[in-house]
Short mmCIF file of C-alpha atoms in Angstrom, two decimals:
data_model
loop_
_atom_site.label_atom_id
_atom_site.label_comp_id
_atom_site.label_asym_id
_atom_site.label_seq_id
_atom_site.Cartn_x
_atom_site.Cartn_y
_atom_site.Cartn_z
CA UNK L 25 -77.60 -1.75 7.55
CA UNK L 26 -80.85 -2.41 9.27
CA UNK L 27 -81.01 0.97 10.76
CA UNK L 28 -81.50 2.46 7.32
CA UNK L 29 -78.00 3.55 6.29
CA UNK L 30 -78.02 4.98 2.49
CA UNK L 31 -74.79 6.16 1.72
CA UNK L 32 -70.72 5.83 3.39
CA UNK L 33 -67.89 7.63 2.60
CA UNK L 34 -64.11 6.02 3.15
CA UNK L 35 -62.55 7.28 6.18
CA UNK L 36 -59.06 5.50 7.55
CA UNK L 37 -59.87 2.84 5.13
CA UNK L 38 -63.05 1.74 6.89
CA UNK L 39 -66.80 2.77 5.56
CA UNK L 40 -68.42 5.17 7.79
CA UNK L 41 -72.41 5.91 7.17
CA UNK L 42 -73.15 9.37 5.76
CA UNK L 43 -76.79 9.19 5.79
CA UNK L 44 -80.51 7.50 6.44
CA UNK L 45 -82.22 8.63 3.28
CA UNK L 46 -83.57 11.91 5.24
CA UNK L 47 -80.89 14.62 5.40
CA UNK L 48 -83.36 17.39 6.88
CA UNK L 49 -84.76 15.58 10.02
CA UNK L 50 -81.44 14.28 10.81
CA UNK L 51 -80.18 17.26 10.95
CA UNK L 52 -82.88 18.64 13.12
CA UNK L 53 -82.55 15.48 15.38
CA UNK L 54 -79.07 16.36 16.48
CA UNK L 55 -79.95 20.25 16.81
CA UNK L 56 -83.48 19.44 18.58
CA UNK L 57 -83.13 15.91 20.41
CA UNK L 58 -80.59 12.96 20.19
CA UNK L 59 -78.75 10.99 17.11
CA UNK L 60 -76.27 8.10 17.18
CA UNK L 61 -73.77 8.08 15.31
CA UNK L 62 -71.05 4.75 13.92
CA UNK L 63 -68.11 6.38 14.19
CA UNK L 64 -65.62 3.03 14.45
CA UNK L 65 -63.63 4.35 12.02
CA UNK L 66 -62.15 7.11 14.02
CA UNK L 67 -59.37 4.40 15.33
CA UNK L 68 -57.60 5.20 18.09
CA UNK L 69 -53.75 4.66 17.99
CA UNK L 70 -52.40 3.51 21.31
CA UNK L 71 -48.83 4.12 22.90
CA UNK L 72 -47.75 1.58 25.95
CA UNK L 73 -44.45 1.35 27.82
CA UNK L 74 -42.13 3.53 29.79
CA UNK L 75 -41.83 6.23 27.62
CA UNK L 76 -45.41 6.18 26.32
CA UNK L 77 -45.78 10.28 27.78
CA UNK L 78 -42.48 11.30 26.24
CA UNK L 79 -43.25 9.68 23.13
CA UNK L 80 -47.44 11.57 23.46
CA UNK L 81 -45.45 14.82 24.18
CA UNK L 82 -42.83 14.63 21.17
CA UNK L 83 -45.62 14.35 18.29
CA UNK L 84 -48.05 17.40 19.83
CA UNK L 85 -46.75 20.99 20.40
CA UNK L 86 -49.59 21.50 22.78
CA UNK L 87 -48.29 21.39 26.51
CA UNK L 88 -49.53 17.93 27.86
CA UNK L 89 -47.37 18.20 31.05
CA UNK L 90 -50.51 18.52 33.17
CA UNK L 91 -52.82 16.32 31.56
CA UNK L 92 -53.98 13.72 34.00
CA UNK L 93 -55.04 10.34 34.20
CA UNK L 94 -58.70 10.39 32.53
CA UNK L 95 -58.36 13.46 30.65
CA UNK L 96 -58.49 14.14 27.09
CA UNK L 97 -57.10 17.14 24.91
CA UNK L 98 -57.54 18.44 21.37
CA UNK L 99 -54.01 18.30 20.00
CA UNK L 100 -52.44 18.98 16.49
CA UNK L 101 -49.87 17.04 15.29
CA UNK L 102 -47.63 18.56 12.58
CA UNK L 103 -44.47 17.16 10.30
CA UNK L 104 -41.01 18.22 10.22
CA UNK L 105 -42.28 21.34 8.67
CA UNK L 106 -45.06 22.21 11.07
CA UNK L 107 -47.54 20.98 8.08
CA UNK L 108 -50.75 19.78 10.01
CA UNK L 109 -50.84 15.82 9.59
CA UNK L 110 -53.78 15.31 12.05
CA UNK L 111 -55.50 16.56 14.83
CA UNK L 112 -56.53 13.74 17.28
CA UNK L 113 -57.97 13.77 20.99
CA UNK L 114 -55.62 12.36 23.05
CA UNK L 115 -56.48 10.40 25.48
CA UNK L 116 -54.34 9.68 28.99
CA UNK L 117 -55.48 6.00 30.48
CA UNK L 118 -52.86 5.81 32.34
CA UNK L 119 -49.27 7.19 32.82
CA UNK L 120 -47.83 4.89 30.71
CA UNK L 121 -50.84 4.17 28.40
CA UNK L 122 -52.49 6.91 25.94
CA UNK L 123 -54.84 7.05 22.90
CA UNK L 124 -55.05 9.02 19.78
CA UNK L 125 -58.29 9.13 18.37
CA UNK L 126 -57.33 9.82 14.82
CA UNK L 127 -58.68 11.87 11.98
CA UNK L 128 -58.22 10.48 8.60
CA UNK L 129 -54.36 9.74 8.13
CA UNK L 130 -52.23 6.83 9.09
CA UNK L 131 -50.72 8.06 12.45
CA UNK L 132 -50.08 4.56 13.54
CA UNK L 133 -47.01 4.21 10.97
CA UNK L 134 -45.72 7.63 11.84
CA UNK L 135 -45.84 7.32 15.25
CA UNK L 136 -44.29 3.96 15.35
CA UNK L 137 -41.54 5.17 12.89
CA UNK L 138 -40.88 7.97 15.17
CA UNK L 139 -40.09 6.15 18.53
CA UNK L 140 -37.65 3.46 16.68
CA UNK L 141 -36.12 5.94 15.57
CA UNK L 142 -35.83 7.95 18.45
CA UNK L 143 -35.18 4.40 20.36
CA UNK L 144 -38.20 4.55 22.88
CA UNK L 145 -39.83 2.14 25.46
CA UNK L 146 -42.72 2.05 23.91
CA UNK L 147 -45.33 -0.26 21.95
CA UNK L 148 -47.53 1.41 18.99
CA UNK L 149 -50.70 -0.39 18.02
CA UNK L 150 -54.42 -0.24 16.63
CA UNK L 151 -56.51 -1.79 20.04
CA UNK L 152 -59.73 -3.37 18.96
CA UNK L 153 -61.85 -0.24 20.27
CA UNK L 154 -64.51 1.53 17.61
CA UNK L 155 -66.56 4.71 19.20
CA UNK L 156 -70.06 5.03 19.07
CA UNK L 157 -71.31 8.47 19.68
CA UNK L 158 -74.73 9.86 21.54
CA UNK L 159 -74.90 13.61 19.98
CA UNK L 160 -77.69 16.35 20.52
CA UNK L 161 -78.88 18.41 23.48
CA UNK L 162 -81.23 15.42 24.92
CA UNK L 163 -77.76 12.79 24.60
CA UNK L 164 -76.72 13.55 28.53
CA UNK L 165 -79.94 12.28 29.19
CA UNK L 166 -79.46 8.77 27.41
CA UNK L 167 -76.25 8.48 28.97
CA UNK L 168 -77.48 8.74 32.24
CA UNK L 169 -80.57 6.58 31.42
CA UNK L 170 -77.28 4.12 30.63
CA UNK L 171 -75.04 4.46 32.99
CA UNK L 172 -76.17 6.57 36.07
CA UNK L 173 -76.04 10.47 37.03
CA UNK L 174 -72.48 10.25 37.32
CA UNK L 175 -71.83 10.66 33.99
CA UNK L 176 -73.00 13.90 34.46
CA UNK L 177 -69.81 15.36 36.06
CA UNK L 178 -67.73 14.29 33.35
CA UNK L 179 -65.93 17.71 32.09
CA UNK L 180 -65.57 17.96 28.60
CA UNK L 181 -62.61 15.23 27.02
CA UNK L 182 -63.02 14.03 30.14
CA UNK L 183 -63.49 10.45 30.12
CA UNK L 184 -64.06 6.98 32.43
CA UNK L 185 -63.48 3.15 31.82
CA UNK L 186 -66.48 1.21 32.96
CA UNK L 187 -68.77 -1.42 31.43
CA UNK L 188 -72.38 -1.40 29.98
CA UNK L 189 -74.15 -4.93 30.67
CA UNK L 190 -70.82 -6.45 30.64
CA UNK L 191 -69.56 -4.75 27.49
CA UNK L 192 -66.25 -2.98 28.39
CA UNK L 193 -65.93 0.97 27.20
CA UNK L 194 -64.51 4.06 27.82
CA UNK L 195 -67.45 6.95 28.44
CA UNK L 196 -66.47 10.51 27.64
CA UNK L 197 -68.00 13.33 26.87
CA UNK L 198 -66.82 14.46 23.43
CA UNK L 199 -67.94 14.18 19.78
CA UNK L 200 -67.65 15.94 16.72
CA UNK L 201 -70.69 18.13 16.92
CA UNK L 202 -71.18 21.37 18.96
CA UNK L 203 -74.91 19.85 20.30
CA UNK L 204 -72.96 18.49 23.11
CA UNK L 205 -72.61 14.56 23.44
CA UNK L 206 -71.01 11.49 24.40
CA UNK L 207 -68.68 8.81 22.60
CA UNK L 208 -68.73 5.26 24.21
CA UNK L 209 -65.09 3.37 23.32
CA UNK L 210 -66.10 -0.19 22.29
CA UNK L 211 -63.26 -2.31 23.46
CA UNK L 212 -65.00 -5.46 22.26
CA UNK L 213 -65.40 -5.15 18.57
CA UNK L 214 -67.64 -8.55 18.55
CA UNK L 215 -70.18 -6.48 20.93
CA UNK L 216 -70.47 -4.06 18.18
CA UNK L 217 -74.20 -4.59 17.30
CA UNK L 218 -75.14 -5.36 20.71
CA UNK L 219 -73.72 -1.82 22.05
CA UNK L 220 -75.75 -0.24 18.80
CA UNK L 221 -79.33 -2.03 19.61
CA UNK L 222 -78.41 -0.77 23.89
CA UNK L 223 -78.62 2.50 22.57
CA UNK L 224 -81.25 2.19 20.50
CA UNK L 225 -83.57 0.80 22.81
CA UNK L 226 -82.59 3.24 25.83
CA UNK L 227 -82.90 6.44 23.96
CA UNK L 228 -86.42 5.58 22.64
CA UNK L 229 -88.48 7.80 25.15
CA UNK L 230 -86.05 10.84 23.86
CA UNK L 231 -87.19 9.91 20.28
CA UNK L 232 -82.89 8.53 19.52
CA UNK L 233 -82.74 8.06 15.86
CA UNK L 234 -79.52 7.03 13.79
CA UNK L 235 -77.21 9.91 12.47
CA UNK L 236 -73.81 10.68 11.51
CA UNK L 237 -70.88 13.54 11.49
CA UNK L 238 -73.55 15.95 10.22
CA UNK L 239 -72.09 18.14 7.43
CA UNK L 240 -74.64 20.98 7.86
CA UNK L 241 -74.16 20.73 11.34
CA UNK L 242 -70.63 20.52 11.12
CA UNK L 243 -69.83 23.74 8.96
CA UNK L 244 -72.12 25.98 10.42
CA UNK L 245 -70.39 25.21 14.08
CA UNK L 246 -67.39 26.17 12.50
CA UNK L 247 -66.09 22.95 12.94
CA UNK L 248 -62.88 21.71 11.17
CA UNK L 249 -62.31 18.48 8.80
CA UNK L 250 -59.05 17.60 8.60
CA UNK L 251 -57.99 16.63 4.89
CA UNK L 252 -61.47 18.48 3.81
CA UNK L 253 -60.63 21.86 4.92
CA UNK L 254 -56.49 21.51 4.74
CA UNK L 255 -54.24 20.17 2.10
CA UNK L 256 -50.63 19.25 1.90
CA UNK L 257 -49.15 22.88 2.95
CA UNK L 258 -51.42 23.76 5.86
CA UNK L 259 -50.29 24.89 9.11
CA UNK L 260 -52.24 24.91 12.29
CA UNK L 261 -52.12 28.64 12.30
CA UNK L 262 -53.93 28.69 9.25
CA UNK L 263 -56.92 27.10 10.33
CA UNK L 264 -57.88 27.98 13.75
CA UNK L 265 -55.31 26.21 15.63
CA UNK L 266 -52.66 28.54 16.90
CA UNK L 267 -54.35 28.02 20.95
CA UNK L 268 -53.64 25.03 20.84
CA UNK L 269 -49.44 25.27 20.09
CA UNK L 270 -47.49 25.83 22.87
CA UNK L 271 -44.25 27.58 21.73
CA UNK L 272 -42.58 27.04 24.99
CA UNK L 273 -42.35 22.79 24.56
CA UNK L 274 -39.21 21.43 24.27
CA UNK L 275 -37.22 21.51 20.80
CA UNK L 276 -37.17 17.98 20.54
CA UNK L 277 -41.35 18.33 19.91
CA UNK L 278 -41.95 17.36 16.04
CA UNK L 279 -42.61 20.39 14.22
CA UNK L 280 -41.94 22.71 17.40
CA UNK L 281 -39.08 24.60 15.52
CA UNK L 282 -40.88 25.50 12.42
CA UNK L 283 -43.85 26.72 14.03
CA UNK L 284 -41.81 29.27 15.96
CA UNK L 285 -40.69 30.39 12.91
CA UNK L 286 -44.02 30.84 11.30
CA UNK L 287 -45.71 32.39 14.39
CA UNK L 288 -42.98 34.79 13.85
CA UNK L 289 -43.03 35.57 10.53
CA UNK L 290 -46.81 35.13 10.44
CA UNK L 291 -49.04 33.16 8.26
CA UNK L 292 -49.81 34.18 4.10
CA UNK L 293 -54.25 32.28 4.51
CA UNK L 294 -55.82 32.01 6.92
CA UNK L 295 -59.80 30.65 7.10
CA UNK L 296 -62.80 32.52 6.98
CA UNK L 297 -66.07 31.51 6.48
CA UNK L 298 -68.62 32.57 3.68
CA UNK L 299 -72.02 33.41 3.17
CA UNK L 300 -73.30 33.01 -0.59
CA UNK L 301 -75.98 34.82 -2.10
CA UNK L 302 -79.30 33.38 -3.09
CA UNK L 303 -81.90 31.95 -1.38
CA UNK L 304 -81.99 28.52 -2.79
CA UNK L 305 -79.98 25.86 -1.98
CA UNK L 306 -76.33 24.89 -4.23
CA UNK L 307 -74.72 21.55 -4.68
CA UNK L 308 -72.55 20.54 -1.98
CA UNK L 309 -69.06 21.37 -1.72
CA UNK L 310 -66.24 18.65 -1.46
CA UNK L 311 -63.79 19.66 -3.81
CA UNK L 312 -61.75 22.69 -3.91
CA UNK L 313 -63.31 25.29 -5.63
CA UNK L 314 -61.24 28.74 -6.42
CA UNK L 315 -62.14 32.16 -4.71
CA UNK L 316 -61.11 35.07 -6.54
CA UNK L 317 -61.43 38.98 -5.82
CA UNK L 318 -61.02 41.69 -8.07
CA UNK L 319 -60.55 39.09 -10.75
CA UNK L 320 -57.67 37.89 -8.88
CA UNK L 321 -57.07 34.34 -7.17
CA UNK L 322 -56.93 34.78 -3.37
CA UNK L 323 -57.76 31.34 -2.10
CA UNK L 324 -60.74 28.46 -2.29
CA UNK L 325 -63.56 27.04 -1.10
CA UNK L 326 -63.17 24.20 1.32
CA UNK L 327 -66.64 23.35 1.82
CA UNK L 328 -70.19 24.30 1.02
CA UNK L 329 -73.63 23.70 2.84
CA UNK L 330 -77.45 24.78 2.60
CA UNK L 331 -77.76 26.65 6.17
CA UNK L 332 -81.24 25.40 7.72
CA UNK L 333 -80.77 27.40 10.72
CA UNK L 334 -79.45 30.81 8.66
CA UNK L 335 -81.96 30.11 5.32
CA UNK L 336 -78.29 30.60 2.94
CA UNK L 337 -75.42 28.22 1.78
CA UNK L 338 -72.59 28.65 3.72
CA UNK L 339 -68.89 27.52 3.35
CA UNK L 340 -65.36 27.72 4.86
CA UNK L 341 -62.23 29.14 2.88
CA UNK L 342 -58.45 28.85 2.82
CA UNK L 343 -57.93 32.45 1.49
CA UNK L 344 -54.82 35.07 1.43
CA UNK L 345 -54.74 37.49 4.78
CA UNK L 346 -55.52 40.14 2.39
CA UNK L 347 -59.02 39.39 2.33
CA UNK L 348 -60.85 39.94 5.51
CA UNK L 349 -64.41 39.47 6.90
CA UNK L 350 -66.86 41.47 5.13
CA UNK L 351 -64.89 41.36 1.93
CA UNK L 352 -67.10 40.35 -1.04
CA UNK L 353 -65.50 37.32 -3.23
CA UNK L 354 -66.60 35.57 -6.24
CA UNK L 355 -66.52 31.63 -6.35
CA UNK L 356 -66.38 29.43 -9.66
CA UNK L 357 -68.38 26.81 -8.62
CA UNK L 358 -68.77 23.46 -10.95
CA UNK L 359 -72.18 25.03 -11.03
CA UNK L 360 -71.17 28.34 -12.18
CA UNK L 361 -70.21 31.62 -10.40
CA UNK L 362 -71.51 32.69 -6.98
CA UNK L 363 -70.44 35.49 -5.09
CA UNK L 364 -70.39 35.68 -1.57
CA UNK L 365 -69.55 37.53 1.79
CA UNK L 366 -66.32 36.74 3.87
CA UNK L 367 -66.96 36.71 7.41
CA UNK L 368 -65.64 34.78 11.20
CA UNK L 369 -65.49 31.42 12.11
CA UNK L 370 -67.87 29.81 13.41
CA UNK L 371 -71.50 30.78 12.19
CA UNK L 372 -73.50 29.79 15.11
#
């Protein structure tokens, strides 16, 4: 609270700051310089034990045969029915010891469900570790003002244990912005404001100022939000994720069998980005809002965002293959009507 925070939003049942009162220069500090962000709530879900990789491998149909030790990976994670339910980075400590830092769903009951019942070595559990992230084009230099030059060979979702002044963390170089960045692993909850003020005070000659997941950021990067830009019916497929589903993994891989199907068959949306009209900014976008061309429903709205960087609003949709970039659309808005331009993912 004393670093200014003026609004949270609920994410895996924990609060997670939204904003410091000034959305413009926040978003400019994480284009232009360097932002830190609370991001504890993006809990990590940890499997440990014997079968801890087969267990990793059976709830993600991305390949992680060749994953080593101190890697991460972008992975989807789909139901029965190759529905997306998440899409974590995983993270390999060890071989028999892996993370997954979770969007917002409860992955620790599923996962925990699924190796009983598939009668697994293995032990599923919340560790006490809450990220904070370093984000912008100036963060590699804070890191390295923390923790030495060698943090500049990390590759990205690559990742190393160490400590900072005692305080034990995992370093890697990840975050949900496309600025480029870092997320230090707290593995000492208690050390939480301690870590924070660190920060603080080492990133003062690069101007460091609080921030957050930046929405503006955030859609114009093209970047996904699971449960904002998906609902109950959305394969990976769908929304930008078919590179990372490896058909090939075994049939025993959760969801494995109805993805083949739908790669085959092919998918009925898919999401494209939009570019409204107007000059002026619109209210932001966080419920579904219908798309419809030629007076006919072809999909909705997922998001929508005043573009600093492109002077327009700008959202994602979840729309029918039928429409394609270029295509021009008409939203119904709470505010009223706006049409706009399809177009590709991302916008910068």
């Amino acid at each position: 609270m004393t670093a200014g925070v003026t609004s949270f939003t609920v994410y895996n049942n924990m609060l997670m700051p939204t904003g410091y009162g000034n959305p413009e220069p926040e978003y400019w500090r994480i284009i232009n310089g360097v932002s830190q962000w609370d991001v504890a709530c993006e809990r990590q879900v940890q499997l440990r034990g014997p079968d801890a990789s087969k267990l990793a491998q059976i709830l993600s149909p991305r390949d992680l045969s060749t994953c080593k030790v101190g890697q991460g990976k972008y992975i989807p994670m789909c139901n029965h029915d190759g529905v997306l339910i998440n899409d974590p980075i995983l993270l390999k400590l060890d071989e028999e010891r892996y993370w997954f830092s979770i969007a917002d769903s409860n992955i620790w009951f599923w996962a925990a469900a699924i190796a009983a019942e598939r009668g697994l070595k293995v032990e599923v559990s919340h560790p006490d570790v809450s990220p904070l992230a370093i984000q912008g084009p100036k963060a590699e230099a804070v890191a390295v003002a923390l923790f030495g030059d060698w943090v500049k060979d990390l590759k990205y979702f690559w990742f190393k244990e160490t400590t900072l002044q005692g305080i034990p963390m995992v370093v890697a170089r990840s975050g949900w912005s496309k600025q480029g960045g870092f997320e230090l692993y707290l593995m000492d909850s208690a050390r939480g404001t301690e870590l924070w003020n660190i920060v603080k005070e080492a990133g003062q000659p690069w101007d460091i100022g609080p921030g957050n997941p930046n929405l503006h950021e955030r859609v114009e990067s093209g970047l996904l939000s699971y449960g904002g830009d998906t609902d109950q019916h959305t394969n990976p497929y769908e929304v930008r994720l078919g590179k990372y589903i490896d058909l090939q993994v075994a049939d025993d891989v959760i969801g494995i069998q109805a993805l083949r199907r739908i790669h085959a068959e092919g998918t009925k949306r898919h999401q494209l980005g939009i570019k409204f009209e107007g000059d002026q900014p619109n209210p932001f976008g966080f419920a579904w809002e219908p798309v419809f061309q030629h007076g006919i429903k072809v999909g909705d709205l997922t998001n929508a965002v005043w573009s600093y960087r492109l002077q327009c609003n700008i959202g994602f949709t979840l729309i029918s293959t039928r429409a394609q970039p270029g295509d021009t659309v008409e939203v119904q808005r709470a505010s009223g009507w706006v049409r706009g331009t399809l177009c590709e993912l991302p916008f910068l």
